[in-house]
PDB file of C-alpha atoms in Angstrom:
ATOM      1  CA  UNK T 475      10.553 -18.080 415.142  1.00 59.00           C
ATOM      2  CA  UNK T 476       9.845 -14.848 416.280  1.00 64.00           C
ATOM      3  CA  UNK T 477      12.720 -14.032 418.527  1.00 62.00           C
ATOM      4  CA  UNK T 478      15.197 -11.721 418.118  1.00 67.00           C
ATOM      5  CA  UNK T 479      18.573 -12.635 418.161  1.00 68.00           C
ATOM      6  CA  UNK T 480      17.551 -16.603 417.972  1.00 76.00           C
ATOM      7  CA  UNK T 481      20.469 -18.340 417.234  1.00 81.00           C
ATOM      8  CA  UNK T 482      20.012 -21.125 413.947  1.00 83.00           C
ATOM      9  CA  UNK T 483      22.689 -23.867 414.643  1.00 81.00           C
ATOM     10  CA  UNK T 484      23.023 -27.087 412.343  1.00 79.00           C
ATOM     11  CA  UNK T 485      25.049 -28.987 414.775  1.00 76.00           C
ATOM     12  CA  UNK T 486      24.626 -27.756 418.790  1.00 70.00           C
ATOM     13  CA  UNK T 487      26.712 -31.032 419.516  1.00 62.00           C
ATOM     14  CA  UNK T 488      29.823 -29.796 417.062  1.00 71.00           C
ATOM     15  CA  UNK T 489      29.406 -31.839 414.016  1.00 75.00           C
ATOM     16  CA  UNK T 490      26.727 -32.194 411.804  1.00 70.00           C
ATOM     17  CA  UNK T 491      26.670 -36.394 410.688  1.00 65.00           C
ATOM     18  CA  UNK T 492      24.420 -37.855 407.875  1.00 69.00           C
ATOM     19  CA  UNK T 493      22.160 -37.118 405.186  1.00 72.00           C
ATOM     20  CA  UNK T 494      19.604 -34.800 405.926  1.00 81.00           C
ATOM     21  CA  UNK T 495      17.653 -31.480 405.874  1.00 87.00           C
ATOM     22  CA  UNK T 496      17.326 -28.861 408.753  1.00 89.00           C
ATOM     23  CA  UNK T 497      14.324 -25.920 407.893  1.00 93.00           C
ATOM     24  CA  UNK T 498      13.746 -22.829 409.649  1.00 94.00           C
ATOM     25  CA  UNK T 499      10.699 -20.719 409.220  1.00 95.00           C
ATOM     26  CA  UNK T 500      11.923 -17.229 410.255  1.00 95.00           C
ATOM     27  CA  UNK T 501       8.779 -14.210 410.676  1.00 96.00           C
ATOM     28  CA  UNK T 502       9.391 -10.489 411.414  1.00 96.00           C
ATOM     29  CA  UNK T 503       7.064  -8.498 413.585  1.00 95.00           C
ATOM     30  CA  UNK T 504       4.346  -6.380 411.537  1.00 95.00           C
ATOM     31  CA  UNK T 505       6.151  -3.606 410.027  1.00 94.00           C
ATOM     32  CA  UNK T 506       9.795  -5.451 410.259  1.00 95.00           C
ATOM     33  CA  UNK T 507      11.869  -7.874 407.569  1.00 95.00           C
ATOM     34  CA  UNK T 508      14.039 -10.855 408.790  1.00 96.00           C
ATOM     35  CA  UNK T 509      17.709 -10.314 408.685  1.00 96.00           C
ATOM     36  CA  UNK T 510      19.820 -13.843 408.684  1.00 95.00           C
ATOM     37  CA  UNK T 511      23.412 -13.184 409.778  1.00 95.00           C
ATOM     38  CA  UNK T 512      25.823 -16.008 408.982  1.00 95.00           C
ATOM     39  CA  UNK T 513      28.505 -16.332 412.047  1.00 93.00           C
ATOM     40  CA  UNK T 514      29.549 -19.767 410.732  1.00 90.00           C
ATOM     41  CA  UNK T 515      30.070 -21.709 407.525  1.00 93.00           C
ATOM     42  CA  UNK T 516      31.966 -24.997 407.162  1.00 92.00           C
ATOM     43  CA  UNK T 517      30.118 -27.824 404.979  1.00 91.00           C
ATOM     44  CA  UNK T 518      30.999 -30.214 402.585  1.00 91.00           C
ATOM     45  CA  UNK T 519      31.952 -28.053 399.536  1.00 92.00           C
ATOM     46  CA  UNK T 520      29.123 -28.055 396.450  1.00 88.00           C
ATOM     47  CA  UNK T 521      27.533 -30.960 398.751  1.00 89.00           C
ATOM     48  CA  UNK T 522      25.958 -29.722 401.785  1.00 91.00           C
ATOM     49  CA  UNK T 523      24.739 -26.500 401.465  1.00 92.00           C
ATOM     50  CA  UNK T 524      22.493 -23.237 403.877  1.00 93.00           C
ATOM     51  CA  UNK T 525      19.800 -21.927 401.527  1.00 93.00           C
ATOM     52  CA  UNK T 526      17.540 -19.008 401.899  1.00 95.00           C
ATOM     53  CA  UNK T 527      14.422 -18.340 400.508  1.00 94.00           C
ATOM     54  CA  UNK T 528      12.459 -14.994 400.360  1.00 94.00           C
ATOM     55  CA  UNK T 529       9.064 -15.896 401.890  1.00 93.00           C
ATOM     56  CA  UNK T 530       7.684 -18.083 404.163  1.00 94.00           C
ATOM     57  CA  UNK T 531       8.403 -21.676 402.316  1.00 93.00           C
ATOM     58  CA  UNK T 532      11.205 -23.343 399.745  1.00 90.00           C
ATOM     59  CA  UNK T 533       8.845 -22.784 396.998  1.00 89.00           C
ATOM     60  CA  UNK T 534       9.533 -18.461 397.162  1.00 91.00           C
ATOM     61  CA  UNK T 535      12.604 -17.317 395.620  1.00 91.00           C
ATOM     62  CA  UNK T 536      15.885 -18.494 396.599  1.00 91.00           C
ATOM     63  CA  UNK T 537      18.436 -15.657 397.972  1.00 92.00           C
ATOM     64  CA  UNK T 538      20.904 -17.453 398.941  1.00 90.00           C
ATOM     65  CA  UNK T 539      23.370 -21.359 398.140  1.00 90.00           C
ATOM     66  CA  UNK T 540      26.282 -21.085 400.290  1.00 92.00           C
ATOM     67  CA  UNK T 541      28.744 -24.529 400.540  1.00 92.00           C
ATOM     68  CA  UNK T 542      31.959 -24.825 401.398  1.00 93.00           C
ATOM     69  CA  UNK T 543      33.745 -21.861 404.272  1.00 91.00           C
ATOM     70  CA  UNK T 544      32.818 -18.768 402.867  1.00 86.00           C
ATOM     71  CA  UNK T 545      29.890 -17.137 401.172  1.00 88.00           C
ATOM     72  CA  UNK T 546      29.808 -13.539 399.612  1.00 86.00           C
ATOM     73  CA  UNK T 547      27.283 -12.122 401.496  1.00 90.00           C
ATOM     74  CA  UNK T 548      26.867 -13.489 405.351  1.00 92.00           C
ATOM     75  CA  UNK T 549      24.064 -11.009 405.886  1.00 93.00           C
ATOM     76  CA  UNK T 550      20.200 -11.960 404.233  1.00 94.00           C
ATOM     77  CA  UNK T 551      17.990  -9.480 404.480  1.00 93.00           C
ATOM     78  CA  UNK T 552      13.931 -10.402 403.206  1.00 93.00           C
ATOM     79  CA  UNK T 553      11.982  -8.603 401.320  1.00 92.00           C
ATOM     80  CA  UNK T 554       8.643  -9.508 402.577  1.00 91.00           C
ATOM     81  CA  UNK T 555       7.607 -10.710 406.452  1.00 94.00           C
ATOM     82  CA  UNK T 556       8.949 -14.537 406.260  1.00 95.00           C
ATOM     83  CA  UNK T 557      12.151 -15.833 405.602  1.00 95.00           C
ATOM     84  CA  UNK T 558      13.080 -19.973 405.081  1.00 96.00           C
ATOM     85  CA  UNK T 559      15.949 -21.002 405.915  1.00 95.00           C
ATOM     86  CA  UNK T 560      17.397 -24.633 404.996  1.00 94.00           C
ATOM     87  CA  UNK T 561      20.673 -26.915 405.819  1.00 91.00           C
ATOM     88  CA  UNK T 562      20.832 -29.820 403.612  1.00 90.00           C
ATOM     89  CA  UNK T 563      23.363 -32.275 404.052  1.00 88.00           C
ATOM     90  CA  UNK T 564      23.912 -34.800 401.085  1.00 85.00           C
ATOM     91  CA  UNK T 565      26.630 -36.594 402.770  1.00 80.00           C
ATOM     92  CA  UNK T 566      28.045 -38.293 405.489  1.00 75.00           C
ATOM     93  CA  UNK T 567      31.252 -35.881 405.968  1.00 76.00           C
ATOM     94  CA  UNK T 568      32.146 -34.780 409.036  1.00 81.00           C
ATOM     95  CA  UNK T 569      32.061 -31.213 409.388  1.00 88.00           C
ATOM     96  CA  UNK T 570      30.753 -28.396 411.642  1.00 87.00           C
ATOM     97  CA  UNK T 571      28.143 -26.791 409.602  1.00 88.00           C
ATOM     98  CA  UNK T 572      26.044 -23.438 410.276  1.00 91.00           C
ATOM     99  CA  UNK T 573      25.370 -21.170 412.633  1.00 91.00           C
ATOM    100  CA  UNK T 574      23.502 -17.702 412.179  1.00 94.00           C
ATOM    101  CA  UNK T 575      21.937 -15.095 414.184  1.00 95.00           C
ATOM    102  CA  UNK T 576      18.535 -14.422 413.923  1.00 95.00           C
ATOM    103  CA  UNK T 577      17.880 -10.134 413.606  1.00 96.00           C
ATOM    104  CA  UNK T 578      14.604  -7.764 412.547  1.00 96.00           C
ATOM    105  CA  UNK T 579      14.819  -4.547 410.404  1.00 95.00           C
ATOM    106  CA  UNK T 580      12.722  -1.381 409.997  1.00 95.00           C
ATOM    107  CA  UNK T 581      13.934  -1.049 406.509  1.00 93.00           C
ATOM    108  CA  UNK T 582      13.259  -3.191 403.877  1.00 91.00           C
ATOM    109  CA  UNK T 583      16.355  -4.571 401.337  1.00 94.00           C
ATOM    110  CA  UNK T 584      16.919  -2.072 397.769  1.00 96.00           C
ATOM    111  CA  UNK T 585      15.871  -4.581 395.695  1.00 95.00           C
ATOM    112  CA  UNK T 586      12.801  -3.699 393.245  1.00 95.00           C
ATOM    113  CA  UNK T 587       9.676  -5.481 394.197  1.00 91.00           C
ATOM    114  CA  UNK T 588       7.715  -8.068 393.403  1.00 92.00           C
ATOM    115  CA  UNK T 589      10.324 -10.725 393.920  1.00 93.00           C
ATOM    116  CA  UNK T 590       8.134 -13.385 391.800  1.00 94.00           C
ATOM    117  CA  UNK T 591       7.755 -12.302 388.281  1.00 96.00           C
ATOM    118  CA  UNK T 592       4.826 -13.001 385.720  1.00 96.00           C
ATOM    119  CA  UNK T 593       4.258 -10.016 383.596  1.00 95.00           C
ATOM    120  CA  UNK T 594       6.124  -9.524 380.318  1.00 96.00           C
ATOM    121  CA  UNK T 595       7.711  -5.615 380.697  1.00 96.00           C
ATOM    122  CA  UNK T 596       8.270  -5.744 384.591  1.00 97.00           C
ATOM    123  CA  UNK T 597      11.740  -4.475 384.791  1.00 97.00           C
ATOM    124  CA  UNK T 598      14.265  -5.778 387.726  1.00 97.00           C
ATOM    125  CA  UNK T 599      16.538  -3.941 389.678  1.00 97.00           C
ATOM    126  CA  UNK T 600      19.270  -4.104 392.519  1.00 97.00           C
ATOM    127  CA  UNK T 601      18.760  -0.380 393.600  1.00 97.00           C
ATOM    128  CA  UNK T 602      15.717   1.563 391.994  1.00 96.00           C
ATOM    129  CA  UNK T 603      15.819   3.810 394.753  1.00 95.00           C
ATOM    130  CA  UNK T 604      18.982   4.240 395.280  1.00 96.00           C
ATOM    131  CA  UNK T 605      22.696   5.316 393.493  1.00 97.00           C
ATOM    132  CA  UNK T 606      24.322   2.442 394.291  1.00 97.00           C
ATOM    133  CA  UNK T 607      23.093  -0.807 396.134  1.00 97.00           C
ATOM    134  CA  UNK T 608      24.183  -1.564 399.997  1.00 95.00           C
ATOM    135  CA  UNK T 609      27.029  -3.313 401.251  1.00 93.00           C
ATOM    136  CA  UNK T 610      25.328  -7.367 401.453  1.00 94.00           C
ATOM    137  CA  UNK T 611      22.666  -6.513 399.366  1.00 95.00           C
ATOM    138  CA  UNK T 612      21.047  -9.964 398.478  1.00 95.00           C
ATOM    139  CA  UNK T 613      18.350  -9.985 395.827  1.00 95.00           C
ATOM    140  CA  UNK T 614      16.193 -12.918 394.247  1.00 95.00           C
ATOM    141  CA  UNK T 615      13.701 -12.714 391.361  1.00 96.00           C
ATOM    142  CA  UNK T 616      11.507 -15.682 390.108  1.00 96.00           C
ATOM    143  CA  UNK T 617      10.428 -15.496 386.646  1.00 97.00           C
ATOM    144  CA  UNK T 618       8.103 -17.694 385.607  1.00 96.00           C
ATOM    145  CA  UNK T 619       6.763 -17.800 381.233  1.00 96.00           C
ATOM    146  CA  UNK T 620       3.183 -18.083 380.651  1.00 95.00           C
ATOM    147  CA  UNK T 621       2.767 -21.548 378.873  1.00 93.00           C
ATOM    148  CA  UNK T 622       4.369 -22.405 375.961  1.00 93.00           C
ATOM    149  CA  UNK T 623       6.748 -19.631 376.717  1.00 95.00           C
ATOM    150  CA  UNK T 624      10.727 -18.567 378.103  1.00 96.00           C
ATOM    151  CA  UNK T 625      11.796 -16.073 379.309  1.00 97.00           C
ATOM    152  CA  UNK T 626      14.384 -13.776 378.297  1.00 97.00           C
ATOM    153  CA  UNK T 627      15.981 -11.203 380.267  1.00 97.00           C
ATOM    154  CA  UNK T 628      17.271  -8.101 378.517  1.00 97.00           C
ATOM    155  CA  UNK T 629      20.217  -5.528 380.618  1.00 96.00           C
ATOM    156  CA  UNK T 630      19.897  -1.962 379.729  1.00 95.00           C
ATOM    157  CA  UNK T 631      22.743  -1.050 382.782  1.00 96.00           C
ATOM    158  CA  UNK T 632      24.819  -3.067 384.656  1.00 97.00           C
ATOM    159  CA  UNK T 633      27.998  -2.064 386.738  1.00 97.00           C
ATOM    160  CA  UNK T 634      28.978  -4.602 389.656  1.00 97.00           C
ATOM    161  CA  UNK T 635      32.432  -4.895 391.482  1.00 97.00           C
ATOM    162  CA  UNK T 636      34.236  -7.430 389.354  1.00 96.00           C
ATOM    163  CA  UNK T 637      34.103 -11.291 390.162  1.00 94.00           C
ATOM    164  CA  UNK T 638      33.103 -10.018 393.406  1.00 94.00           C
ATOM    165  CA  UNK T 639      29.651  -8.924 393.414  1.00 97.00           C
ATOM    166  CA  UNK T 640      27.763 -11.009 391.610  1.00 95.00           C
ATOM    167  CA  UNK T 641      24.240 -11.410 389.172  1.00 97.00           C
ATOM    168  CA  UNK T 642      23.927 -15.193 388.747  1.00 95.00           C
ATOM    169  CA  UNK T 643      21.088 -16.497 386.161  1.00 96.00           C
ATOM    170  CA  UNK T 644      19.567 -19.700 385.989  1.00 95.00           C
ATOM    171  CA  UNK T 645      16.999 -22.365 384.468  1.00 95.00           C
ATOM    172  CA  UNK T 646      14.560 -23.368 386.500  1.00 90.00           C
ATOM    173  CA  UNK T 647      12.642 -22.136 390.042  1.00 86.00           C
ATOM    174  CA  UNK T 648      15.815 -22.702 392.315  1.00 81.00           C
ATOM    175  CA  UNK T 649      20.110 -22.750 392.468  1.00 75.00           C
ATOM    176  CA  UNK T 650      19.806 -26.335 393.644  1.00 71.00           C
ATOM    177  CA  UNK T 651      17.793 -28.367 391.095  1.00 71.00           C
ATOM    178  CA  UNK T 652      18.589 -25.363 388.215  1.00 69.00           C
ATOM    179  CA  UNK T 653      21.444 -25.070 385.803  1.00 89.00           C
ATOM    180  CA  UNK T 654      23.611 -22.230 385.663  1.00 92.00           C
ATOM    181  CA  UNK T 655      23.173 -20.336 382.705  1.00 94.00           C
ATOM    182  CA  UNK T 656      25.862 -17.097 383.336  1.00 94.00           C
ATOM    183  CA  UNK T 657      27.546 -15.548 386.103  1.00 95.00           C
ATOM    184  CA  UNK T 658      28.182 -12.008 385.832  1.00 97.00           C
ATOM    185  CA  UNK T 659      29.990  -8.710 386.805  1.00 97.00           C
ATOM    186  CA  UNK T 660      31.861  -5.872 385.987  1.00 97.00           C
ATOM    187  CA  UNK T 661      30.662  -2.844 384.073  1.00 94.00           C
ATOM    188  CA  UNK T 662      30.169  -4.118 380.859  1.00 88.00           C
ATOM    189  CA  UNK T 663      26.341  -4.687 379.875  1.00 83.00           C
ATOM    190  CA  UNK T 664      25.419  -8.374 379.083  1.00 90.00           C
ATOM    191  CA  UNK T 665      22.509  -7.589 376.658  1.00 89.00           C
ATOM    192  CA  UNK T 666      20.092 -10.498 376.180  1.00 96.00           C
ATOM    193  CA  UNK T 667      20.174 -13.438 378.101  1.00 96.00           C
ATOM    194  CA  UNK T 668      17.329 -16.504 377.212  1.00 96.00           C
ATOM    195  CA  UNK T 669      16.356 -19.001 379.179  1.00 95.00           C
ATOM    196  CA  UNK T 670      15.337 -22.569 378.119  1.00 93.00           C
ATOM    197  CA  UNK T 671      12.687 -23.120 380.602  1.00 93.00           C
ATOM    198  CA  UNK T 672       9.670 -21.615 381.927  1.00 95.00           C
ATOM    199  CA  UNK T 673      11.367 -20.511 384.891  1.00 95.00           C
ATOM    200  CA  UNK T 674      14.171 -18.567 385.720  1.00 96.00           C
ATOM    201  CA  UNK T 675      16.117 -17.658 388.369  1.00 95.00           C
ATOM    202  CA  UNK T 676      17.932 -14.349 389.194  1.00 96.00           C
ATOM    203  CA  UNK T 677      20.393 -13.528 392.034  1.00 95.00           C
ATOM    204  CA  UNK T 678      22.158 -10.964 393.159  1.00 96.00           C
ATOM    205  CA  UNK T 679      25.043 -10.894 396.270  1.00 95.00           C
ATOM    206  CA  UNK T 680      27.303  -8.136 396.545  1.00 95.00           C
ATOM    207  CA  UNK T 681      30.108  -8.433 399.726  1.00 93.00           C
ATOM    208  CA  UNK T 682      30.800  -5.417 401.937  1.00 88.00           C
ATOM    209  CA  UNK T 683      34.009  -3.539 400.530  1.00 89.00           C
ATOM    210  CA  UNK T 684      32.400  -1.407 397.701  1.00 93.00           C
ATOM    211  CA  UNK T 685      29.198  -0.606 396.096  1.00 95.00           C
ATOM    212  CA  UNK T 686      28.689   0.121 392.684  1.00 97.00           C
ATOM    213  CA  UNK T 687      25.314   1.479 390.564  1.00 97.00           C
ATOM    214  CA  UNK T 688      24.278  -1.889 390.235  1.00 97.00           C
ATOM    215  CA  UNK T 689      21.924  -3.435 386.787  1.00 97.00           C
ATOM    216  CA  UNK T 690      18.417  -2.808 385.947  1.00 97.00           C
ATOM    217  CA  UNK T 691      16.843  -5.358 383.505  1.00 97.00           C
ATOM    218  CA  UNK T 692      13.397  -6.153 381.320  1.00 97.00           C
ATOM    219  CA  UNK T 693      11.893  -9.608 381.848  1.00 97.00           C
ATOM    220  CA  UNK T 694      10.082 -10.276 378.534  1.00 97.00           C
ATOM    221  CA  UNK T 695       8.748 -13.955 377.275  1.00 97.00           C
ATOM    222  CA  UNK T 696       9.328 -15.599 373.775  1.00 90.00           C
ATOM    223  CA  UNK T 697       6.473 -17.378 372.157  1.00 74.00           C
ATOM    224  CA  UNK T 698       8.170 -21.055 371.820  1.00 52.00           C
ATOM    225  CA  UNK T 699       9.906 -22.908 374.591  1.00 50.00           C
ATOM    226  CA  UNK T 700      13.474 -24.460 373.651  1.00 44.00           C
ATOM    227  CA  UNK T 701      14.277 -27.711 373.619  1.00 39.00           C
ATOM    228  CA  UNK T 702      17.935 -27.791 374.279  1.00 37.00           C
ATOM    229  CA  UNK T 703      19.281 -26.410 377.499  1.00 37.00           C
ATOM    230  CA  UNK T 704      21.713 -23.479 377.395  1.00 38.00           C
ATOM    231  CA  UNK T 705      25.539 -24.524 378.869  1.00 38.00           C
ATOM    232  CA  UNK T 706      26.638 -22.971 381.547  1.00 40.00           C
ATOM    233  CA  UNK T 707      28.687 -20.132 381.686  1.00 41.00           C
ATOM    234  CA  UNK T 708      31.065 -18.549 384.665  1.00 38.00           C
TER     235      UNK T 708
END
């Protein structure tokens, strides 16, 4: 869809019924990045969820896993011309599901750039532009180990509003089929986190009531994959 101010509805009819998976393709005129606006939220909690991804399929990074009534940030903004957008029921709950509006921006989001990640030394960052990062800034980076490789993922600053704005890391390309590794905030730097895959997954969601100077961090990759997976840590 090109159309601004398309509405993206799970249920027209009221209630969303059965398992299933809704997908919207969302593209921004030349010059312009797709801006998702959440209205309404009400799934099955940490069963049916809205995802977002940053490009024009579910394979590019994934900004956004919302379940449940609420999310932390109800505005997506995309980094590049696409955005995806995906309902995916698991259940057969009755509830009333999503409904978003459909917006284009002149500006792109303050997240640092690319948002996939190959090169050992490329250094991640909610705001390099910026003093502090935006009221519902949503970032996504994919980092992905050469073979025979993990990643690891070094802070050198991090300040975040605490347990409100939050850096979430995880194994693996996506929230859904990945395992939480840490959830983080606050001021205090988190030094070295590894992963246990060849992928990993970093997002960032901050809500609207304050902004703070945000993290920058170095993606490096080890020479050995592990072969136990890391718990997970909130």
């Amino acid at each position: 869809m090109t159309v601004a101010n398309t509405i993206l509805d799970s249920n027209p009819n009221t209630f969303y019924y059965g398992v299933g998976t809704c997908v919207w393709t969302i593209t921004a005129p030349v010059g312009k990045y797709p801006v998702l606006t959440v209205t309404y939220l009400d799934t099955a909690p940490n069963k049916d969820f809205l995802i977002v991804f940053n490009g024009a399929t579910t394979s590019a990074p994934q900004l956004i896993k919302a379940s449940g009534g609420s999310m932390t940030s109800p505005i997506v903004k995309g980094s590049t011309q696409k955005l995806t957008v995906a309902f995916v029921s698991t259940t057969s709950n009755l509830y009333t599901g999503i409904s978003a509006t459909v917006t284009f921006s002149s500006t792109p989001p303050l997240c640092s750039s690319p948002p996939t990640i190959t090169t050992s030394g490329a250094v991640i960052a909610t705001n390099p532009t910026a003093a502090k990062y935006a009221a519902y800034e949503v970032c996504a980076w994919q980092i992905t180990a050469p073979v025979g490789s993990i990643p690891i993922l070094k802070f050198t600053s991090f300040a975040t509003e605490a347990n409100r704005d939050l850096v979430k890391v995880y194994n693996g390309v996506d929230a859904f089929t990945g395992n939480l590794i840490k959830t983080l905030s606050g001021s205090t730097a988190p030094g070295v986190i590894t992963g246990s895959q060849a992928s990993m997954l970093v997002t960032f969601a901050a809500n609207g009531v304050n902004n703070y100077a945000g993290f920058k961090a170095t993606v490096t990759f080890s020479g050995s994959v592990a072969t136990t997976t890391t718990p997970a840590t909130t």
